[in-house]
Amino acid sequence: MPNSLAFRLFVSFAVWSLLVLPVTALVLVSGYRGQIEDGFNEDLNVYLTYLIGSTYPDKGVELKAPNLGEARFLLPLSGYYWQIKTLETPQPTIIQSESLVSETLKLPSELGVSPDLQLIRVAEIDGPDEQKLRVMEREVSYSDGDQQQSFSYAVALDKSGAEEAIYDFTATLILNLMILAAGLMLATFFQVRYGLWPLRDIGTRLSAIRSGEAERLEGVLPQEILPLQNELNALIQSNVHIVDRARTHVGNLAHALKTPLSVIINEAQASDSPFAEKVAEQADVMRQQIDHHLNRARIAARSGVIGSVAPVKPIVTALAGALERIYRDRKLEVAIECPVDLKFKGEKQDLEDIVGNLMDNAFKWAQSSVTLTVAQSPASGSEARLFTVVVSDDGPGLTEEQRANVIKRGRRYDETRPGSGLGLSIVADLAHLYQGKFVLEKAAAGGLKAIISLPSA
């Protein structure tokens, strides 16, 4: 569906979502991680400051184990650790929290980390029990008279809690953004369907015009589509005017030519000379040619009319009744099968010409029976819906070569029968102009079977 307007709108929103939502997730996760990191460092700084303030050395520059008021510094391997180490002495003294048990912390100064402006060093280390620790260290010097001693104060906290919080936040955020994306895409789908509904409505209304149920594109449409509605109505009206003018010109031409030809034929028939006979013969040929081409012009004009529809059964029933009265002396048996609700998508006069010519031909040649069957053809994909008219008789029929030639204009295989020989050629022209098919076959009863397919409404 790359050519679908709805598909394009939906895909453009999907692409926009795939670009914006991941960026949004990255920004939010980065911001949340920054807050967690800041809070974590703040906790380390508070504990370190409290540790330094709680272990001011007594006389003799000796330190006492502090009480930081946090029970987790007392629990073994709890992830909360502190450590004090003497510096600049041959045998360093280390005081540490009970939570370290027998372990010692690897200090940032030992890893070569440089202090910041506040003389604080921070590093990530592997701690006891495979814990990932962040250590904050600060070196402090004390003096008592001539005696001076430096100490390294360090506090370490397990990062797993902070990492789990970041992971949980990320997972929750991704889930919520996925739900949001699905909701937005669903809302976009319905929004596109609702927004493009007037265009689908236009398609339905145009179908109604083609089927003859409406003459104009009516209804209240959005302002953006009003120009399209106005132009389509103008086009439909222009088509009607063109067809009307064509019909008028065809009628005028018919009157302009037929009257002089009738005069020529009448004058020629008044004389018995060979010349007059030849003039009358050629004038009659001219009249047949004029009738043929005028009929084609009328057919072409009518086939271009938008919205013409004619019910089939009333037309075939009326024609059959009229022909039964004309040929009542023949006492022919006539069978008609036709759906009640079937409609021809075209001019009523065209259907009358088609069925009338086929049935008249069958009535002329039938020995005892004429059959007319009308049926809806099965739908085939996107092609137009068609119905089939089959007219058959039990007359002498035609050979295969005769069936191929009889639809040519003016061809008659029995000059004793009335007619101009244009009937089947008119049917063939109408079938072609309505994009249908017209074939002649041998009937089961031995006569001629005419089959024509036409568009149905």
CSV table of C-alpha atoms in Angstrom, one decimal:
chain,number,residue,atom,x,y,z
A,1,MET,CA,0.0,0.0,0.0
A,2,PRO,CA,2.8,2.5,-0.6
A,3,ASN,CA,0.4,4.6,-2.8
A,4,SER,CA,-2.1,4.9,0.0
A,5,LEU,CA,-2.5,8.3,1.7
A,6,ALA,CA,-3.4,6.7,5.0
A,7,PHE,CA,-0.4,4.4,4.7
A,8,ARG,CA,1.9,7.4,4.2
A,9,LEU,CA,0.5,9.3,7.1
A,10,PHE,CA,0.7,6.3,9.4
A,11,VAL,CA,4.3,5.4,8.3
A,12,SER,CA,5.5,9.0,8.7
A,13,PHE,CA,4.2,9.0,12.3
A,14,ALA,CA,5.7,5.6,13.0
A,15,VAL,CA,9.1,6.9,11.8
A,16,TRP,CA,8.8,10.0,13.8
A,17,SER,CA,8.0,7.9,16.9
A,18,LEU,CA,10.9,5.6,16.3
A,19,LEU,CA,13.2,8.7,16.2
A,20,VAL,CA,11.8,10.8,19.0
A,21,LEU,CA,10.8,8.2,21.6
A,22,PRO,CA,14.3,6.5,21.9
A,23,VAL,CA,15.9,10.0,22.2
A,24,THR,CA,13.4,10.9,24.9
A,25,ALA,CA,14.3,7.6,26.7
A,26,LEU,CA,18.0,8.4,26.5
A,27,VAL,CA,17.5,11.9,27.9
A,28,LEU,CA,15.3,10.8,30.7
A,29,VAL,CA,17.6,7.8,31.7
A,30,SER,CA,20.6,10.1,31.5
A,31,GLY,CA,19.0,12.7,33.8
A,32,TYR,CA,17.8,10.0,36.2
A,33,ARG,CA,21.3,8.4,36.3
A,34,GLY,CA,22.8,11.9,37.0
A,35,GLN,CA,20.4,12.4,39.9
A,36,ILE,CA,21.2,9.0,41.4
A,37,GLU,CA,24.9,9.6,41.0
A,38,ASP,CA,24.7,13.0,42.6
A,39,GLY,CA,22.7,11.5,45.5
A,40,PHE,CA,25.2,8.7,45.9
A,41,ASN,CA,28.1,11.0,45.9
A,42,GLU,CA,26.3,13.2,48.4
A,43,ASP,CA,25.8,10.3,50.8
A,44,LEU,CA,29.5,9.4,50.5
A,45,ASN,CA,30.5,13.0,51.2
A,46,VAL,CA,28.2,13.2,54.2
A,47,TYR,CA,29.6,9.9,55.7
A,48,LEU,CA,33.2,11.0,55.0
A,49,THR,CA,32.7,14.4,56.6
A,50,TYR,CA,31.0,12.8,59.7
A,51,LEU,CA,33.8,10.2,59.8
A,52,ILE,CA,36.5,12.9,59.9
A,53,GLY,CA,34.6,15.0,62.5
A,54,SER,CA,33.9,12.0,64.7
A,55,THR,CA,37.5,10.8,64.9
A,56,TYR,CA,39.5,13.8,66.0
A,57,PRO,CA,42.6,12.3,67.7
A,58,ASP,CA,43.1,12.5,71.4
A,59,LYS,CA,46.4,13.5,72.9
A,60,GLY,CA,49.1,11.5,71.5
A,61,VAL,CA,47.5,11.7,68.1
A,62,GLU,CA,45.6,8.5,68.5
A,63,LEU,CA,42.2,7.7,66.9
A,64,LYS,CA,39.2,6.1,68.3
A,65,ALA,CA,36.7,4.0,66.2
A,66,PRO,CA,33.8,6.4,65.5
A,67,ASN,CA,30.0,5.6,65.6
A,68,LEU,CA,28.5,7.0,62.4
A,69,GLY,CA,24.9,6.2,63.5
A,70,GLU,CA,24.4,3.8,60.6
A,71,ALA,CA,23.8,0.2,61.6
A,72,ARG,CA,24.9,-1.2,58.2
A,73,PHE,CA,28.5,-0.1,59.0
A,74,LEU,CA,28.3,-2.8,61.7
A,75,LEU,CA,26.8,-5.6,59.6
A,76,PRO,CA,29.4,-7.9,57.9
A,77,LEU,CA,29.8,-7.3,54.2
A,78,SER,CA,26.7,-5.0,54.1
A,79,GLY,CA,28.2,-2.8,51.4
A,80,TYR,CA,28.7,0.2,53.9
A,81,TYR,CA,32.4,0.5,54.8
A,82,TRP,CA,34.8,3.1,56.3
A,83,GLN,CA,38.5,2.9,56.8
A,84,ILE,CA,41.1,5.1,58.5
A,85,LYS,CA,44.7,4.6,57.7
A,86,THR,CA,47.8,6.4,59.2
A,87,LEU,CA,50.2,7.8,56.7
A,88,GLU,CA,53.9,8.6,56.8
A,89,THR,CA,54.6,5.8,59.3
A,90,PRO,CA,56.8,2.7,58.8
A,91,GLN,CA,53.9,0.5,60.0
A,92,PRO,CA,50.6,2.0,59.1
A,93,THR,CA,47.7,1.6,61.5
A,94,ILE,CA,44.3,0.8,60.0
A,95,ILE,CA,41.0,1.3,61.8
A,96,GLN,CA,38.0,0.1,59.9
A,97,SER,CA,34.3,-0.6,60.2
A,98,GLU,CA,33.1,-3.9,61.5
A,99,SER,CA,31.3,-4.5,58.2
A,100,LEU,CA,34.7,-5.0,56.5
A,101,VAL,CA,35.4,-8.0,58.7
A,102,SER,CA,39.1,-8.8,57.8
A,103,GLU,CA,39.1,-7.1,54.4
A,104,THR,CA,40.7,-3.7,53.6
A,105,LEU,CA,39.8,-1.2,51.1
A,106,LYS,CA,41.9,-0.3,48.1
A,107,LEU,CA,42.2,3.4,48.2
A,108,PRO,CA,42.0,5.8,45.2
A,109,SER,CA,45.4,7.3,46.2
A,110,GLU,CA,46.9,3.8,45.8
A,111,LEU,CA,45.4,3.7,42.3
A,112,GLY,CA,47.0,6.9,41.3
A,113,VAL,CA,43.8,9.0,41.3
A,114,SER,CA,44.5,12.7,41.6
A,115,PRO,CA,42.5,14.8,44.2
A,116,ASP,CA,40.0,17.4,43.2
A,117,LEU,CA,39.9,21.0,44.5
A,118,GLN,CA,38.6,19.8,47.8
A,119,LEU,CA,41.4,17.3,48.1
A,120,ILE,CA,38.9,14.4,47.6
A,121,ARG,CA,39.7,11.3,45.5
A,122,VAL,CA,36.9,9.1,44.1
A,123,ALA,CA,37.4,5.7,42.5
A,124,GLU,CA,35.4,2.5,41.5
A,125,ILE,CA,36.9,-0.6,43.1
A,126,ASP,CA,36.1,-4.3,43.6
A,127,GLY,CA,35.1,-4.9,47.2
A,128,PRO,CA,34.5,-7.8,49.4
A,129,ASP,CA,32.1,-10.5,48.2
A,130,GLU,CA,32.5,-9.3,44.5
A,131,GLN,CA,30.8,-6.0,45.4
A,132,LYS,CA,31.2,-3.0,43.1
A,133,LEU,CA,32.1,-0.1,45.4
A,134,ARG,CA,32.6,3.6,45.0
A,135,VAL,CA,35.3,4.9,47.4
A,136,MET,CA,35.7,8.5,48.5
A,137,GLU,CA,39.0,9.3,50.2
A,138,ARG,CA,40.4,12.4,51.8
A,139,GLU,CA,43.8,12.9,53.5
A,140,VAL,CA,43.8,15.0,56.7
A,141,SER,CA,46.8,16.1,58.8
A,142,TYR,CA,46.7,16.8,62.6
A,143,SER,CA,49.4,18.5,64.8
A,144,ASP,CA,49.9,18.6,68.5
A,145,GLY,CA,52.8,20.8,69.3
A,146,ASP,CA,55.8,19.4,67.5
A,147,GLN,CA,54.0,16.2,66.7
A,148,GLN,CA,52.2,15.9,63.4
A,149,GLN,CA,50.4,12.9,61.9
A,150,SER,CA,48.5,12.5,58.6
A,151,PHE,CA,45.5,10.1,58.1
A,152,SER,CA,43.6,8.8,55.1
A,153,TYR,CA,39.9,8.7,55.6
A,154,ALA,CA,37.8,6.6,53.2
A,155,VAL,CA,34.2,5.7,52.9
A,156,ALA,CA,32.9,3.1,50.4
A,157,LEU,CA,29.3,2.2,49.4
A,158,ASP,CA,28.0,-0.6,47.3
A,159,LYS,CA,26.8,0.7,43.9
A,160,SER,CA,24.4,-2.3,43.2
A,161,GLY,CA,21.5,-0.5,44.8
A,162,ALA,CA,21.9,2.6,42.7
A,163,GLU,CA,22.4,0.5,39.5
A,164,GLU,CA,19.3,-1.6,40.3
A,165,ALA,CA,17.3,1.7,40.7
A,166,ILE,CA,18.6,2.9,37.4
A,167,TYR,CA,17.8,-0.4,35.7
A,168,ASP,CA,14.3,-0.5,37.2
A,169,PHE,CA,13.7,3.0,36.1
A,170,THR,CA,15.0,2.3,32.6
A,171,ALA,CA,12.8,-0.8,32.2
A,172,THR,CA,9.7,1.0,33.5
A,173,LEU,CA,10.4,3.9,31.2
A,174,ILE,CA,10.9,1.7,28.1
A,175,LEU,CA,7.7,-0.2,28.9
A,176,ASN,CA,5.7,3.0,29.4
A,177,LEU,CA,7.1,4.5,26.2
A,178,MET,CA,6.2,1.4,24.3
A,179,ILE,CA,2.7,1.6,25.7
A,180,LEU,CA,2.6,5.3,24.8
A,181,ALA,CA,3.9,4.6,21.3
A,182,ALA,CA,1.3,1.9,20.8
A,183,GLY,CA,-1.4,4.2,22.1
A,184,LEU,CA,-0.3,7.0,19.9
A,185,MET,CA,-0.1,4.8,16.8
A,186,LEU,CA,-3.6,3.4,17.5
A,187,ALA,CA,-4.9,7.0,18.0
A,188,THR,CA,-3.1,8.0,14.8
A,189,PHE,CA,-4.7,5.1,12.9
A,190,PHE,CA,-8.2,6.2,14.0
A,191,GLN,CA,-7.4,9.8,13.4
A,192,VAL,CA,-6.2,9.1,9.9
A,193,ARG,CA,-9.3,6.9,9.2
A,194,TYR,CA,-11.5,9.6,10.6
A,195,GLY,CA,-9.7,12.4,8.8
A,196,LEU,CA,-9.8,10.6,5.4
A,197,TRP,CA,-13.4,9.5,5.8
A,198,PRO,CA,-14.7,12.3,3.5
A,199,LEU,CA,-12.5,11.0,0.7
A,200,ARG,CA,-14.0,7.5,1.1
A,201,ASP,CA,-17.4,9.1,1.2
A,202,ILE,CA,-16.6,10.9,-2.1
A,203,GLY,CA,-15.8,7.5,-3.6
A,204,THR,CA,-19.1,6.1,-2.5
A,205,ARG,CA,-21.0,9.1,-3.9
A,206,LEU,CA,-19.2,8.9,-7.2
A,207,SER,CA,-20.2,5.2,-7.4
A,208,ALA,CA,-23.8,6.3,-6.8
A,209,ILE,CA,-23.5,8.8,-9.7
A,210,ARG,CA,-22.1,6.1,-12.0
A,211,SER,CA,-24.8,3.7,-11.0
A,212,GLY,CA,-27.5,6.3,-11.7
A,213,GLU,CA,-28.6,6.7,-8.1
A,214,ALA,CA,-27.5,10.3,-8.0
A,215,GLU,CA,-26.9,13.1,-10.5
A,216,ARG,CA,-24.4,15.3,-8.6
A,217,LEU,CA,-21.9,15.0,-5.8
A,218,GLU,CA,-24.0,16.2,-3.0
A,219,GLY,CA,-23.5,16.5,0.8
A,220,VAL,CA,-21.6,18.6,3.3
A,221,LEU,CA,-17.8,18.1,2.8
A,222,PRO,CA,-14.8,19.7,4.6
A,223,GLN,CA,-13.7,23.0,3.3
A,224,GLU,CA,-10.4,21.5,2.0
A,225,ILE,CA,-12.5,19.2,-0.3
A,226,LEU,CA,-15.1,21.7,-1.4
A,227,PRO,CA,-13.0,22.7,-4.5
A,228,LEU,CA,-12.8,19.1,-5.6
A,229,GLN,CA,-16.6,18.7,-5.1
A,230,ASN,CA,-17.3,21.8,-7.1
A,231,GLU,CA,-15.0,20.8,-10.0
A,232,LEU,CA,-16.4,17.3,-10.1
A,233,ASN,CA,-19.9,18.6,-10.3
A,234,ALA,CA,-18.9,21.0,-13.0
A,235,LEU,CA,-17.2,18.2,-14.9
A,236,ILE,CA,-20.4,16.0,-14.7
A,237,GLN,CA,-22.5,18.9,-15.9
A,238,SER,CA,-20.1,19.6,-18.7
A,239,ASN,CA,-20.3,15.9,-19.8
A,240,VAL,CA,-24.1,16.1,-19.8
A,241,HIS,CA,-24.0,19.2,-22.0
A,242,ILE,CA,-21.6,17.7,-24.4
A,243,VAL,CA,-23.7,14.6,-24.8
A,244,ASP,CA,-26.9,16.7,-25.3
A,245,ARG,CA,-25.1,18.7,-28.0
A,246,ALA,CA,-23.8,15.6,-29.7
A,247,ARG,CA,-27.3,14.1,-29.8
A,248,THR,CA,-28.7,17.4,-31.3
A,249,HIS,CA,-26.0,17.4,-34.0
A,250,VAL,CA,-26.6,13.8,-34.8
A,251,GLY,CA,-30.3,14.4,-35.1
A,252,ASN,CA,-29.9,17.4,-37.3
A,253,LEU,CA,-27.5,15.6,-39.6
A,254,ALA,CA,-29.9,12.7,-39.9
A,255,HIS,CA,-32.7,15.0,-41.0
A,256,ALA,CA,-30.4,17.0,-43.3
A,257,LEU,CA,-29.2,13.9,-45.2
A,258,LYS,CA,-32.3,11.6,-45.2
A,259,THR,CA,-34.6,14.1,-46.8
A,260,PRO,CA,-32.5,14.7,-50.0
A,261,LEU,CA,-31.8,11.0,-50.3
A,262,SER,CA,-35.5,10.2,-50.1
A,263,VAL,CA,-36.2,12.7,-52.8
A,264,ILE,CA,-33.4,11.1,-55.0
A,265,ILE,CA,-34.8,7.6,-54.4
A,266,ASN,CA,-38.4,8.6,-55.2
A,267,GLU,CA,-37.3,10.4,-58.4
A,268,ALA,CA,-35.2,7.5,-59.5
A,269,GLN,CA,-38.0,5.0,-58.8
A,270,ALA,CA,-40.3,7.1,-61.0
A,271,SER,CA,-38.2,6.2,-64.1
A,272,ASP,CA,-37.6,2.7,-65.6
A,273,SER,CA,-34.3,3.5,-67.1
A,274,PRO,CA,-31.2,1.6,-66.1
A,275,PHE,CA,-29.5,4.8,-65.0
A,276,ALA,CA,-32.5,5.6,-62.7
A,277,GLU,CA,-32.4,2.1,-61.3
A,278,LYS,CA,-28.6,2.4,-60.6
A,279,VAL,CA,-29.1,5.8,-58.9
A,280,ALA,CA,-31.9,4.3,-56.7
A,281,GLU,CA,-29.7,1.3,-55.8
A,282,GLN,CA,-26.7,3.5,-54.8
A,283,ALA,CA,-28.9,6.0,-53.0
A,284,ASP,CA,-30.3,3.1,-50.9
A,285,VAL,CA,-26.7,2.0,-50.1
A,286,MET,CA,-25.9,5.5,-49.1
A,287,ARG,CA,-29.0,5.6,-46.8
A,288,GLN,CA,-27.9,2.3,-45.2
A,289,GLN,CA,-24.4,3.7,-44.6
A,290,ILE,CA,-25.8,6.9,-43.2
A,291,ASP,CA,-28.1,4.9,-40.9
A,292,HIS,CA,-25.2,2.8,-39.8
A,293,HIS,CA,-22.9,5.7,-39.0
A,294,LEU,CA,-25.6,7.8,-37.4
A,295,ASN,CA,-26.5,4.9,-35.2
A,296,ARG,CA,-22.8,4.6,-34.2
A,297,ALA,CA,-22.7,8.3,-33.4
A,298,ARG,CA,-25.8,8.0,-31.3
A,299,ILE,CA,-24.4,5.0,-29.5
A,300,ALA,CA,-21.1,6.8,-28.8
A,301,ALA,CA,-22.9,9.8,-27.5
A,302,ARG,CA,-25.1,7.8,-25.2
A,303,SER,CA,-22.3,5.5,-23.9
A,304,GLY,CA,-20.5,8.6,-22.5
A,305,VAL,CA,-23.4,9.5,-20.2
A,306,ILE,CA,-22.5,9.2,-16.5
A,307,GLY,CA,-25.0,7.7,-14.2
A,308,SER,CA,-27.4,6.2,-16.7
A,309,VAL,CA,-29.1,3.0,-15.4
A,310,ALA,CA,-32.0,0.9,-16.8
A,311,PRO,CA,-33.8,-2.0,-15.2
A,312,VAL,CA,-33.4,-5.1,-17.4
A,313,LYS,CA,-36.5,-7.3,-16.7
A,314,PRO,CA,-39.2,-4.7,-17.6
A,315,ILE,CA,-37.4,-4.0,-20.9
A,316,VAL,CA,-37.0,-7.6,-22.0
A,317,THR,CA,-40.5,-8.4,-20.9
A,318,ALA,CA,-42.0,-5.5,-22.9
A,319,LEU,CA,-40.0,-6.4,-26.0
A,320,ALA,CA,-40.9,-10.0,-25.9
A,321,GLY,CA,-44.6,-9.1,-25.5
A,322,ALA,CA,-44.4,-6.7,-28.5
A,323,LEU,CA,-42.7,-9.3,-30.7
A,324,GLU,CA,-45.2,-12.0,-29.7
A,325,ARG,CA,-48.0,-9.8,-30.9
A,326,ILE,CA,-46.1,-9.0,-34.2
A,327,TYR,CA,-45.4,-12.7,-34.9
A,328,ARG,CA,-48.6,-14.1,-33.3
A,329,ASP,CA,-49.4,-16.0,-36.5
A,330,ARG,CA,-46.2,-18.1,-36.0
A,331,LYS,CA,-47.4,-19.3,-32.5
A,332,LEU,CA,-43.9,-19.4,-31.2
A,333,GLU,CA,-43.2,-20.6,-27.7
A,334,VAL,CA,-41.2,-17.9,-25.8
A,335,ALA,CA,-39.3,-18.6,-22.6
A,336,ILE,CA,-37.8,-15.7,-20.5
A,337,GLU,CA,-35.5,-16.0,-17.5
A,338,CYS,CA,-34.3,-12.7,-15.9
A,339,PRO,CA,-33.5,-11.6,-12.3
A,340,VAL,CA,-35.9,-9.0,-11.0
A,341,ASP,CA,-33.3,-6.6,-9.5
A,342,LEU,CA,-30.8,-6.7,-12.3
A,343,LYS,CA,-29.9,-3.2,-13.8
A,344,PHE,CA,-28.0,-2.2,-16.9
A,345,LYS,CA,-25.4,0.5,-16.5
A,346,GLY,CA,-26.2,2.4,-19.6
A,347,GLU,CA,-29.0,4.1,-21.6
A,348,LYS,CA,-32.4,2.4,-21.7
A,349,GLN,CA,-32.5,2.9,-25.5
A,350,ASP,CA,-29.3,1.0,-26.0
A,351,LEU,CA,-30.5,-2.0,-24.1
A,352,GLU,CA,-33.7,-1.9,-26.1
A,353,ASP,CA,-31.7,-1.8,-29.3
A,354,ILE,CA,-29.6,-4.7,-28.2
A,355,VAL,CA,-32.3,-7.0,-26.9
A,356,GLY,CA,-34.8,-5.9,-29.6
A,357,ASN,CA,-32.4,-6.7,-32.5
A,358,LEU,CA,-31.4,-10.1,-31.0
A,359,MET,CA,-35.0,-11.1,-30.3
A,360,ASP,CA,-36.3,-9.8,-33.6
A,361,ASN,CA,-33.7,-11.9,-35.4
A,362,ALA,CA,-34.6,-15.0,-33.3
A,363,PHE,CA,-38.4,-14.5,-34.0
A,364,LYS,CA,-37.7,-14.2,-37.7
A,365,TRP,CA,-35.9,-17.5,-38.0
A,366,ALA,CA,-37.3,-19.6,-35.2
A,367,GLN,CA,-39.4,-22.7,-36.1
A,368,SER,CA,-41.3,-23.2,-32.8
A,369,SER,CA,-39.4,-21.6,-29.9
A,370,VAL,CA,-37.3,-18.7,-28.7
A,371,THR,CA,-35.4,-18.6,-25.4
A,372,LEU,CA,-34.0,-15.5,-23.7
A,373,THR,CA,-31.9,-16.0,-20.6
A,374,VAL,CA,-30.4,-13.1,-18.6
A,375,ALA,CA,-28.0,-13.8,-15.7
A,376,GLN,CA,-25.5,-12.0,-13.5
A,377,SER,CA,-21.9,-13.0,-14.3
A,378,PRO,CA,-19.6,-13.9,-11.4
A,379,ALA,CA,-17.4,-11.0,-10.2
A,380,SER,CA,-13.8,-11.2,-11.2
A,381,GLY,CA,-11.4,-9.1,-9.1
A,382,SER,CA,-11.4,-5.4,-9.9
A,383,GLU,CA,-13.1,-5.7,-13.3
A,384,ALA,CA,-16.6,-4.2,-13.9
A,385,ARG,CA,-19.6,-6.3,-13.0
A,386,LEU,CA,-21.2,-7.8,-16.1
A,387,PHE,CA,-24.4,-9.6,-16.9
A,388,THR,CA,-25.0,-11.9,-19.8
A,389,VAL,CA,-28.0,-12.0,-22.3
A,390,VAL,CA,-28.4,-15.2,-24.3
A,391,VAL,CA,-31.0,-15.4,-27.1
A,392,SER,CA,-31.4,-18.7,-28.9
A,393,ASP,CA,-33.8,-20.1,-31.5
A,394,ASP,CA,-34.5,-23.5,-33.2
A,395,GLY,CA,-34.2,-22.1,-36.7
A,396,PRO,CA,-31.8,-23.1,-39.5
A,397,GLY,CA,-28.9,-21.4,-37.9
A,398,LEU,CA,-25.7,-20.3,-39.6
A,399,THR,CA,-22.4,-21.9,-40.4
A,400,GLU,CA,-19.2,-20.9,-38.6
A,401,GLU,CA,-18.1,-18.7,-41.6
A,402,GLN,CA,-21.6,-17.1,-41.8
A,403,ARG,CA,-21.5,-16.4,-38.0
A,404,ALA,CA,-18.2,-14.5,-38.5
A,405,ASN,CA,-19.5,-12.4,-41.3
A,406,VAL,CA,-23.1,-11.7,-40.3
A,407,ILE,CA,-22.2,-9.0,-37.8
A,408,LYS,CA,-20.6,-6.9,-40.6
A,409,ARG,CA,-22.8,-4.0,-41.5
A,410,GLY,CA,-25.4,-4.6,-44.2
A,411,ARG,CA,-24.7,-8.4,-44.5
A,412,ARG,CA,-27.9,-10.3,-45.1
A,413,TYR,CA,-28.2,-14.0,-45.9
A,414,ASP,CA,-31.8,-13.9,-47.0
A,415,GLU,CA,-33.0,-10.9,-49.0
A,416,THR,CA,-36.6,-12.1,-48.8
A,417,ARG,CA,-36.7,-11.3,-45.1
A,418,PRO,CA,-37.4,-7.7,-44.1
A,419,GLY,CA,-34.6,-5.5,-42.6
A,420,SER,CA,-31.5,-3.5,-43.6
A,421,GLY,CA,-28.9,-6.0,-42.4
A,422,LEU,CA,-27.7,-3.5,-39.7
A,423,GLY,CA,-29.2,-5.1,-36.6
A,424,LEU,CA,-26.4,-7.5,-35.5
A,425,SER,CA,-23.7,-4.9,-36.5
A,426,ILE,CA,-25.5,-2.4,-34.2
A,427,VAL,CA,-25.5,-5.0,-31.4
A,428,ALA,CA,-21.7,-5.6,-32.0
A,429,ASP,CA,-21.0,-1.8,-31.9
A,430,LEU,CA,-23.0,-1.4,-28.7
A,431,ALA,CA,-21.2,-4.3,-27.1
A,432,HIS,CA,-17.8,-2.8,-28.0
A,433,LEU,CA,-18.7,0.7,-26.8
A,434,TYR,CA,-19.9,-0.7,-23.4
A,435,GLN,CA,-16.7,-2.8,-23.2
A,436,GLY,CA,-18.7,-6.0,-23.4
A,437,LYS,CA,-18.5,-9.1,-25.6
A,438,PHE,CA,-20.7,-10.3,-28.4
A,439,VAL,CA,-20.5,-13.8,-29.9
A,440,LEU,CA,-22.6,-16.1,-32.1
A,441,GLU,CA,-22.8,-19.8,-31.5
A,442,LYS,CA,-24.8,-22.8,-32.6
A,443,ALA,CA,-27.8,-23.3,-30.3
A,444,ALA,CA,-28.6,-26.7,-28.7
A,445,ALA,CA,-31.8,-26.8,-30.8
A,446,GLY,CA,-29.9,-26.3,-34.0
A,447,GLY,CA,-30.5,-22.6,-34.5
A,448,LEU,CA,-28.5,-19.5,-33.7
A,449,LYS,CA,-27.5,-18.6,-30.1
A,450,ALA,CA,-26.4,-15.0,-29.5
A,451,ILE,CA,-24.5,-14.2,-26.3
A,452,ILE,CA,-23.7,-10.6,-25.2
A,453,SER,CA,-22.1,-9.4,-22.0
A,454,LEU,CA,-23.0,-5.9,-20.7
A,455,PRO,CA,-22.1,-3.9,-17.6
A,456,SER,CA,-24.5,-4.1,-14.6
A,457,ALA,CA,-25.1,-1.5,-12.0
